[in-house]
């Protein structure tokens, strides 16, 4: 079997989603072809394909429905127009972005063992994955900082909605800037391995191996480790305040208990959202860093397990809000009741 390429450059192993051959500076030999053949057999396994289709389809359906509901509730309900609610809607938009522009493409790429979406979507899909994750991480930082200011300095004026929207705009600009290198350095490679295949792979500037290694390492530290460290410190301080100290401004003991219970529930909800994000994305982040550092070799089963687990994070937040946020549940019920009333014909 021969390999015919139409472009040159360095191809990182993490993006060998088509399950054929691992590329390291075009060092192709019989051992690699044997490995590629083995991986191709795995990708053609009907059971594996069926499981992946079901698993990814569940994520896509739940994420689209759940996050659309979150956006609808925040937009339609005036009581949900707080800064925290705007940040929560921003998380939902980021989840919708990766659900629409990355997850389906990853699934199709695996099932068909080729890229069928053209050059433009090769760049867009990669951008969507990184940008949505960066937006989520930075938004969680903004929520933690806002919560810290609200609880630690209750007498100070809260962040206004206008300022919140400005912060959201800044978050998207920062996330887009950090994601551009991953989107720009992408290319399509055509080759023959039994049949003509097309793959969407990165092509970094020389020295490509170092560029890839330090780009992924910087991304991991600056947009995963650092944000989670800031969030952890903020919520530890907030938790000590909420669980130990009395609330300023409460007149009666019952008032104090009710106020503290509401704040504790809010903190629990936000900490759970952060924990879900951190846990779901940790395996894939570690895999990427270890792979770009050449500590491990590419493994399709491991990659797709980690990728599915990471993207599944887009499904959980709506359920967390319904479970732990009384206002969200109340507004959702109110909107549902209004829609039913409108749908019921009136008797004249």
Short mmCIF file of C-alpha atoms in Angstrom, two decimals:
data_model
loop_
_atom_site.label_atom_id
_atom_site.label_comp_id
_atom_site.label_asym_id
_atom_site.label_seq_id
_atom_site.Cartn_x
_atom_site.Cartn_y
_atom_site.Cartn_z
CA UNK A 1 0.00 0.00 0.00
CA UNK A 2 1.35 3.37 -0.93
CA UNK A 3 0.85 6.75 0.62
CA UNK A 4 0.51 9.78 -1.62
CA UNK A 5 0.50 13.15 0.11
CA UNK A 6 -0.34 16.50 -1.39
CA UNK A 7 1.14 18.64 1.34
CA UNK A 8 4.08 18.56 3.73
CA UNK A 9 4.75 19.34 7.33
CA UNK A 10 4.57 17.84 10.74
CA UNK A 11 1.52 15.78 11.67
CA UNK A 12 0.73 15.38 15.33
CA UNK A 13 -0.50 12.01 16.51
CA UNK A 14 -3.45 13.28 18.47
CA UNK A 15 -5.32 14.17 15.31
CA UNK A 16 -5.03 10.76 13.69
CA UNK A 17 -8.74 10.23 14.23
CA UNK A 18 -9.15 8.13 11.13
CA UNK A 19 -7.42 5.20 12.84
CA UNK A 20 -4.82 4.36 10.23
CA UNK A 21 -1.22 5.45 10.62
CA UNK A 22 0.79 7.44 13.12
CA UNK A 23 2.86 10.19 11.49
CA UNK A 24 6.13 11.43 12.98
CA UNK A 25 7.84 13.66 10.42
CA UNK A 26 6.85 11.22 7.63
CA UNK A 27 8.86 8.34 9.13
CA UNK A 28 6.67 5.65 7.53
CA UNK A 29 7.77 2.03 7.65
CA UNK A 30 6.33 -1.48 7.75
CA UNK A 31 5.83 -1.36 11.49
CA UNK A 32 3.68 1.74 11.15
CA UNK A 33 1.66 0.16 8.36
CA UNK A 34 1.08 -2.93 10.51
CA UNK A 35 -0.07 -0.69 13.35
CA UNK A 36 -2.26 1.26 10.96
CA UNK A 37 -3.85 -1.90 9.66
CA UNK A 38 -4.63 -2.96 13.21
CA UNK A 39 -6.20 0.41 13.97
CA UNK A 40 -8.20 0.30 10.75
CA UNK A 41 -9.61 -3.07 11.76
CA UNK A 42 -10.67 -1.53 15.08
CA UNK A 43 -12.35 1.38 13.30
CA UNK A 44 -14.27 -0.96 10.99
CA UNK A 45 -15.61 -2.97 13.94
CA UNK A 46 -19.42 -2.71 13.68
CA UNK A 47 -19.88 -2.97 17.44
CA UNK A 48 -17.39 -0.17 18.09
CA UNK A 49 -19.06 2.04 15.49
CA UNK A 50 -22.52 1.37 16.89
CA UNK A 51 -21.42 2.17 20.44
CA UNK A 52 -19.74 5.40 19.36
CA UNK A 53 -22.73 6.51 17.30
CA UNK A 54 -25.09 5.90 20.23
CA UNK A 55 -22.77 7.48 22.81
CA UNK A 56 -22.10 10.64 20.79
CA UNK A 57 -25.72 10.93 19.65
CA UNK A 58 -26.90 10.89 23.27
CA UNK A 59 -24.47 13.72 24.08
CA UNK A 60 -25.56 15.79 21.09
CA UNK A 61 -29.31 15.44 21.75
CA UNK A 62 -29.13 16.08 25.51
CA UNK A 63 -26.70 18.98 25.13
CA UNK A 64 -28.71 20.70 22.40
CA UNK A 65 -31.97 20.39 24.33
CA UNK A 66 -30.63 21.14 27.81
CA UNK A 67 -28.46 24.13 26.92
CA UNK A 68 -31.15 25.58 24.66
CA UNK A 69 -33.55 25.42 27.61
CA UNK A 70 -31.00 27.20 29.82
CA UNK A 71 -30.64 30.03 27.28
CA UNK A 72 -34.42 30.24 26.86
CA UNK A 73 -35.04 30.49 30.62
CA UNK A 74 -32.38 33.16 31.14
CA UNK A 75 -33.58 35.26 28.18
CA UNK A 76 -37.33 34.99 28.85
CA UNK A 77 -37.34 35.33 32.64
CA UNK A 78 -36.65 38.80 34.03
CA UNK A 79 -35.75 37.32 37.42
CA UNK A 80 -32.90 35.45 35.72
CA UNK A 81 -31.26 38.59 34.33
CA UNK A 82 -28.58 38.68 37.03
CA UNK A 83 -24.86 38.73 36.25
CA UNK A 84 -24.49 35.12 37.42
CA UNK A 85 -27.32 34.05 35.10
CA UNK A 86 -25.63 35.81 32.18
CA UNK A 87 -22.44 33.90 32.91
CA UNK A 88 -24.42 30.66 33.15
CA UNK A 89 -25.98 31.37 29.75
CA UNK A 90 -22.49 32.01 28.39
CA UNK A 91 -21.49 28.53 29.58
CA UNK A 92 -24.53 27.12 27.78
CA UNK A 93 -23.60 28.95 24.55
CA UNK A 94 -20.05 27.57 24.75
CA UNK A 95 -21.46 24.06 25.23
CA UNK A 96 -23.77 24.53 22.23
CA UNK A 97 -20.79 25.67 20.18
CA UNK A 98 -18.79 22.50 20.74
CA UNK A 99 -21.92 20.36 20.36
CA UNK A 100 -22.77 21.83 16.96
CA UNK A 101 -19.34 22.51 15.47
CA UNK A 102 -17.08 19.78 16.85
CA UNK A 103 -18.73 16.70 18.33
CA UNK A 104 -20.66 15.61 15.19
CA UNK A 105 -17.57 16.09 13.01
CA UNK A 106 -15.46 13.95 15.34
CA UNK A 107 -18.04 11.18 15.19
CA UNK A 108 -18.35 11.22 11.40
CA UNK A 109 -14.56 11.36 11.04
CA UNK A 110 -14.22 8.17 13.06
CA UNK A 111 -17.11 6.29 11.48
CA UNK A 112 -15.99 7.00 7.89
CA UNK A 113 -12.23 7.08 8.59
CA UNK A 114 -11.94 10.19 6.43
CA UNK A 115 -12.66 13.93 6.56
CA UNK A 116 -15.66 14.79 4.37
CA UNK A 117 -16.37 18.39 5.40
CA UNK A 118 -13.84 20.35 3.36
CA UNK A 119 -10.96 22.66 4.19
CA UNK A 120 -12.96 25.44 5.87
CA UNK A 121 -14.61 23.14 8.42
CA UNK A 122 -11.23 21.58 9.13
CA UNK A 123 -10.24 24.93 10.64
CA UNK A 124 -13.65 25.77 12.12
CA UNK A 125 -14.09 22.46 13.96
CA UNK A 126 -10.69 22.71 15.63
CA UNK A 127 -11.35 26.34 16.57
CA UNK A 128 -14.76 25.46 18.03
CA UNK A 129 -13.35 22.78 20.31
CA UNK A 130 -10.60 24.93 21.80
CA UNK A 131 -12.61 28.15 21.92
CA UNK A 132 -15.58 26.60 23.71
CA UNK A 133 -13.35 25.01 26.35
CA UNK A 134 -11.47 28.28 26.90
CA UNK A 135 -14.75 30.23 27.16
CA UNK A 136 -16.03 27.76 29.75
CA UNK A 137 -12.85 27.95 31.84
CA UNK A 138 -12.69 31.75 31.77
CA UNK A 139 -16.42 32.08 32.48
CA UNK A 140 -16.09 29.81 35.51
CA UNK A 141 -13.30 32.08 36.75
CA UNK A 142 -15.54 35.13 36.27
CA UNK A 143 -18.36 33.45 38.22
CA UNK A 144 -16.01 32.51 41.06
CA UNK A 145 -14.58 36.04 41.30
CA UNK A 146 -18.07 37.58 41.23
CA UNK A 147 -19.27 35.16 43.94
CA UNK A 148 -16.19 35.96 46.04
CA UNK A 149 -16.84 39.70 45.80
CA UNK A 150 -20.54 39.30 46.58
CA UNK A 151 -20.07 37.16 49.68
CA UNK A 152 -16.83 38.60 51.06
CA UNK A 153 -17.83 42.23 50.43
CA UNK A 154 -21.66 42.25 50.70
CA UNK A 155 -21.85 46.01 51.27
CA UNK A 156 -20.14 46.82 47.98
CA UNK A 157 -22.16 47.38 44.82
CA UNK A 158 -22.69 44.23 42.75
CA UNK A 159 -21.36 43.90 39.23
CA UNK A 160 -23.89 45.43 36.84
CA UNK A 161 -25.34 43.54 33.88
CA UNK A 162 -23.57 45.91 31.50
CA UNK A 163 -20.23 45.18 33.14
CA UNK A 164 -21.07 41.48 33.05
CA UNK A 165 -21.69 41.68 29.30
CA UNK A 166 -18.38 43.51 28.87
CA UNK A 167 -16.61 40.71 30.75
CA UNK A 168 -18.33 38.13 28.54
CA UNK A 169 -17.11 39.98 25.43
CA UNK A 170 -13.57 40.04 26.87
CA UNK A 171 -13.80 36.31 27.60
CA UNK A 172 -14.73 35.52 23.99
CA UNK A 173 -11.94 37.72 22.62
CA UNK A 174 -9.38 36.04 24.88
CA UNK A 175 -10.67 32.54 24.12
CA UNK A 176 -10.65 33.23 20.37
CA UNK A 177 -7.09 34.57 20.53
CA UNK A 178 -5.84 31.50 22.40
CA UNK A 179 -7.67 29.19 19.97
CA UNK A 180 -6.46 30.76 16.72
CA UNK A 181 -3.08 28.94 16.59
CA UNK A 182 -4.87 25.59 16.78
CA UNK A 183 -7.27 26.66 14.02
CA UNK A 184 -4.79 28.35 11.69
CA UNK A 185 -2.22 25.58 11.55
CA UNK A 186 -4.53 22.96 10.07
CA UNK A 187 -4.34 21.27 6.68
CA UNK A 188 -5.98 18.54 4.64
CA UNK A 189 -3.91 15.51 3.66
CA UNK A 190 -4.96 13.15 0.87
CA UNK A 191 -3.45 9.68 0.83
CA UNK A 192 -4.14 6.15 -0.31
CA UNK A 193 -4.50 3.36 2.22
CA UNK A 194 -6.67 0.82 0.47
CA UNK A 195 -8.65 3.77 -0.90
CA UNK A 196 -8.27 7.53 -1.13
CA UNK A 197 -8.66 9.14 2.27
CA UNK A 198 -8.64 12.74 3.49
CA UNK A 199 -7.58 13.75 6.99
CA UNK A 200 -7.60 17.06 8.80
CA UNK A 201 -4.32 17.47 10.67
CA UNK A 202 -2.22 20.28 12.17
CA UNK A 203 0.88 21.51 10.39
CA UNK A 204 2.92 23.63 12.79
CA UNK A 205 5.88 25.85 11.84
CA UNK A 206 9.39 24.48 12.31
CA UNK A 207 10.51 23.20 14.69
CA UNK A 208 7.07 21.63 14.55
CA UNK A 209 7.53 19.12 17.35
CA UNK A 210 8.60 21.82 19.83
CA UNK A 211 5.90 24.22 18.62
CA UNK A 212 3.23 21.58 19.17
CA UNK A 213 4.64 20.52 22.55
CA UNK A 214 4.88 24.01 24.04
CA UNK A 215 1.57 25.18 22.55
CA UNK A 216 -0.32 22.31 24.20
CA UNK A 217 1.62 22.71 27.44
CA UNK A 218 0.91 26.46 27.56
CA UNK A 219 -2.76 25.83 26.79
CA UNK A 220 -2.99 23.26 29.57
CA UNK A 221 -1.32 25.48 32.18
CA UNK A 222 -2.86 28.85 31.27
CA UNK A 223 -6.38 27.72 30.43
CA UNK A 224 -6.90 24.70 32.66
CA UNK A 225 -4.52 24.55 35.64
CA UNK A 226 -4.38 28.30 36.33
CA UNK A 227 -8.15 28.97 36.05
CA UNK A 228 -8.98 25.99 38.26
CA UNK A 229 -6.41 27.14 40.82
CA UNK A 230 -7.99 30.61 40.96
CA UNK A 231 -11.46 29.10 41.19
CA UNK A 232 -10.42 26.71 43.97
CA UNK A 233 -8.91 29.49 46.10
CA UNK A 234 -11.96 31.72 45.58
CA UNK A 235 -14.47 29.03 46.56
CA UNK A 236 -12.44 27.86 49.57
CA UNK A 237 -12.53 31.42 50.92
CA UNK A 238 -16.24 31.74 50.09
CA UNK A 239 -17.06 28.38 51.69
CA UNK A 240 -15.37 29.38 54.94
CA UNK A 241 -17.38 32.60 55.00
CA UNK A 242 -20.73 30.99 54.18
CA UNK A 243 -20.40 27.96 56.44
CA UNK A 244 -18.86 29.68 59.47
CA UNK A 245 -19.71 33.37 59.72
CA UNK A 246 -23.09 35.05 60.15
CA UNK A 247 -24.62 36.98 57.29
CA UNK A 248 -24.56 40.75 57.53
CA UNK A 249 -27.99 42.41 57.44
CA UNK A 250 -30.10 39.54 58.78
CA UNK A 251 -32.55 40.64 61.49
CA UNK A 252 -33.73 37.34 62.93
CA UNK A 253 -32.21 33.91 63.43
CA UNK A 254 -34.67 32.38 60.95
CA UNK A 255 -33.71 35.02 58.40
CA UNK A 256 -30.04 34.29 58.92
CA UNK A 257 -30.55 30.53 58.54
CA UNK A 258 -32.63 30.93 55.35
CA UNK A 259 -30.16 33.39 53.84
CA UNK A 260 -27.19 31.18 54.63
CA UNK A 261 -28.98 28.11 53.23
CA UNK A 262 -29.61 29.90 49.92
CA UNK A 263 -25.99 30.99 49.65
CA UNK A 264 -24.73 27.51 50.50
CA UNK A 265 -26.96 25.99 47.84
CA UNK A 266 -25.69 28.48 45.26
CA UNK A 267 -22.06 27.78 46.17
CA UNK A 268 -22.70 24.01 46.02
CA UNK A 269 -24.22 24.39 42.56
CA UNK A 270 -21.33 26.46 41.20
CA UNK A 271 -18.68 24.23 42.76
CA UNK A 272 -20.37 21.19 41.21
CA UNK A 273 -20.36 22.88 37.79
CA UNK A 274 -16.62 23.54 38.16
CA UNK A 275 -15.97 19.98 39.38
CA UNK A 276 -17.79 18.48 36.39
CA UNK A 277 -15.79 20.64 33.97
CA UNK A 278 -12.47 19.83 35.68
CA UNK A 279 -13.08 16.09 35.94
CA UNK A 280 -14.44 15.64 32.42
CA UNK A 281 -11.64 17.53 30.68
CA UNK A 282 -8.72 16.34 32.83
CA UNK A 283 -8.06 12.97 31.08
CA UNK A 284 -8.10 14.45 27.57
CA UNK A 285 -5.92 17.39 28.60
CA UNK A 286 -3.35 15.05 30.13
CA UNK A 287 -3.47 12.80 27.07
CA UNK A 288 -2.81 15.76 24.76
CA UNK A 289 0.13 17.02 26.81
CA UNK A 290 1.73 13.57 27.14
CA UNK A 291 1.21 12.88 23.44
CA UNK A 292 2.69 16.17 22.26
CA UNK A 293 5.66 15.57 24.60
CA UNK A 294 6.13 12.11 23.01
CA UNK A 295 5.78 10.41 26.38
CA UNK A 296 3.06 8.11 25.02
CA UNK A 297 1.93 6.85 21.63
CA UNK A 298 -1.44 7.57 20.04
CA UNK A 299 -4.20 5.13 20.94
CA UNK A 300 -7.58 5.47 19.27
CA UNK A 301 -9.57 3.66 21.95
CA UNK A 302 -8.06 5.85 24.66
CA UNK A 303 -8.50 9.03 22.64
CA UNK A 304 -12.16 8.49 21.80
CA UNK A 305 -12.95 7.43 25.37
CA UNK A 306 -11.38 10.63 26.69
CA UNK A 307 -12.94 12.80 23.97
CA UNK A 308 -16.41 11.41 24.64
CA UNK A 309 -15.96 11.89 28.39
CA UNK A 310 -14.80 15.48 27.85
CA UNK A 311 -17.63 16.46 25.53
CA UNK A 312 -20.15 14.80 27.84
CA UNK A 313 -19.54 17.77 30.16
CA UNK A 314 -21.87 19.74 27.89
CA UNK A 315 -24.84 17.64 29.11
CA UNK A 316 -24.63 17.95 32.88
CA UNK A 317 -25.02 21.65 33.69
CA UNK A 318 -28.76 21.96 32.85
CA UNK A 319 -29.51 19.08 35.23
CA UNK A 320 -27.34 20.66 37.93
CA UNK A 321 -29.27 23.94 37.61
CA UNK A 322 -32.62 22.13 37.85
CA UNK A 323 -31.43 20.19 40.87
CA UNK A 324 -29.75 22.90 42.93
CA UNK A 325 -31.14 26.23 41.69
CA UNK A 326 -34.62 26.96 43.05
CA UNK A 327 -35.02 30.10 40.92
CA UNK A 328 -34.14 28.21 37.75
CA UNK A 329 -36.67 25.46 38.55
CA UNK A 330 -39.36 28.01 39.35
CA UNK A 331 -38.80 30.01 36.17
CA UNK A 332 -38.69 26.85 34.07
CA UNK A 333 -42.04 25.73 35.53
CA UNK A 334 -43.49 29.21 35.00
CA UNK A 335 -42.43 29.32 31.36
CA UNK A 336 -43.76 25.81 30.81
CA UNK A 337 -47.09 26.82 32.35
CA UNK A 338 -47.29 29.94 30.15
CA UNK A 339 -46.57 27.93 27.01
CA UNK A 340 -49.30 25.44 27.92
CA UNK A 341 -51.78 28.25 28.52
CA UNK A 342 -51.01 29.75 25.12
CA UNK A 343 -51.37 26.36 23.47
CA UNK A 344 -54.78 25.73 25.09
CA UNK A 345 -57.60 27.17 22.91
CA UNK A 346 -60.02 29.47 24.71
CA UNK A 347 -63.75 28.77 24.60
CA UNK A 348 -65.82 31.72 23.39
#
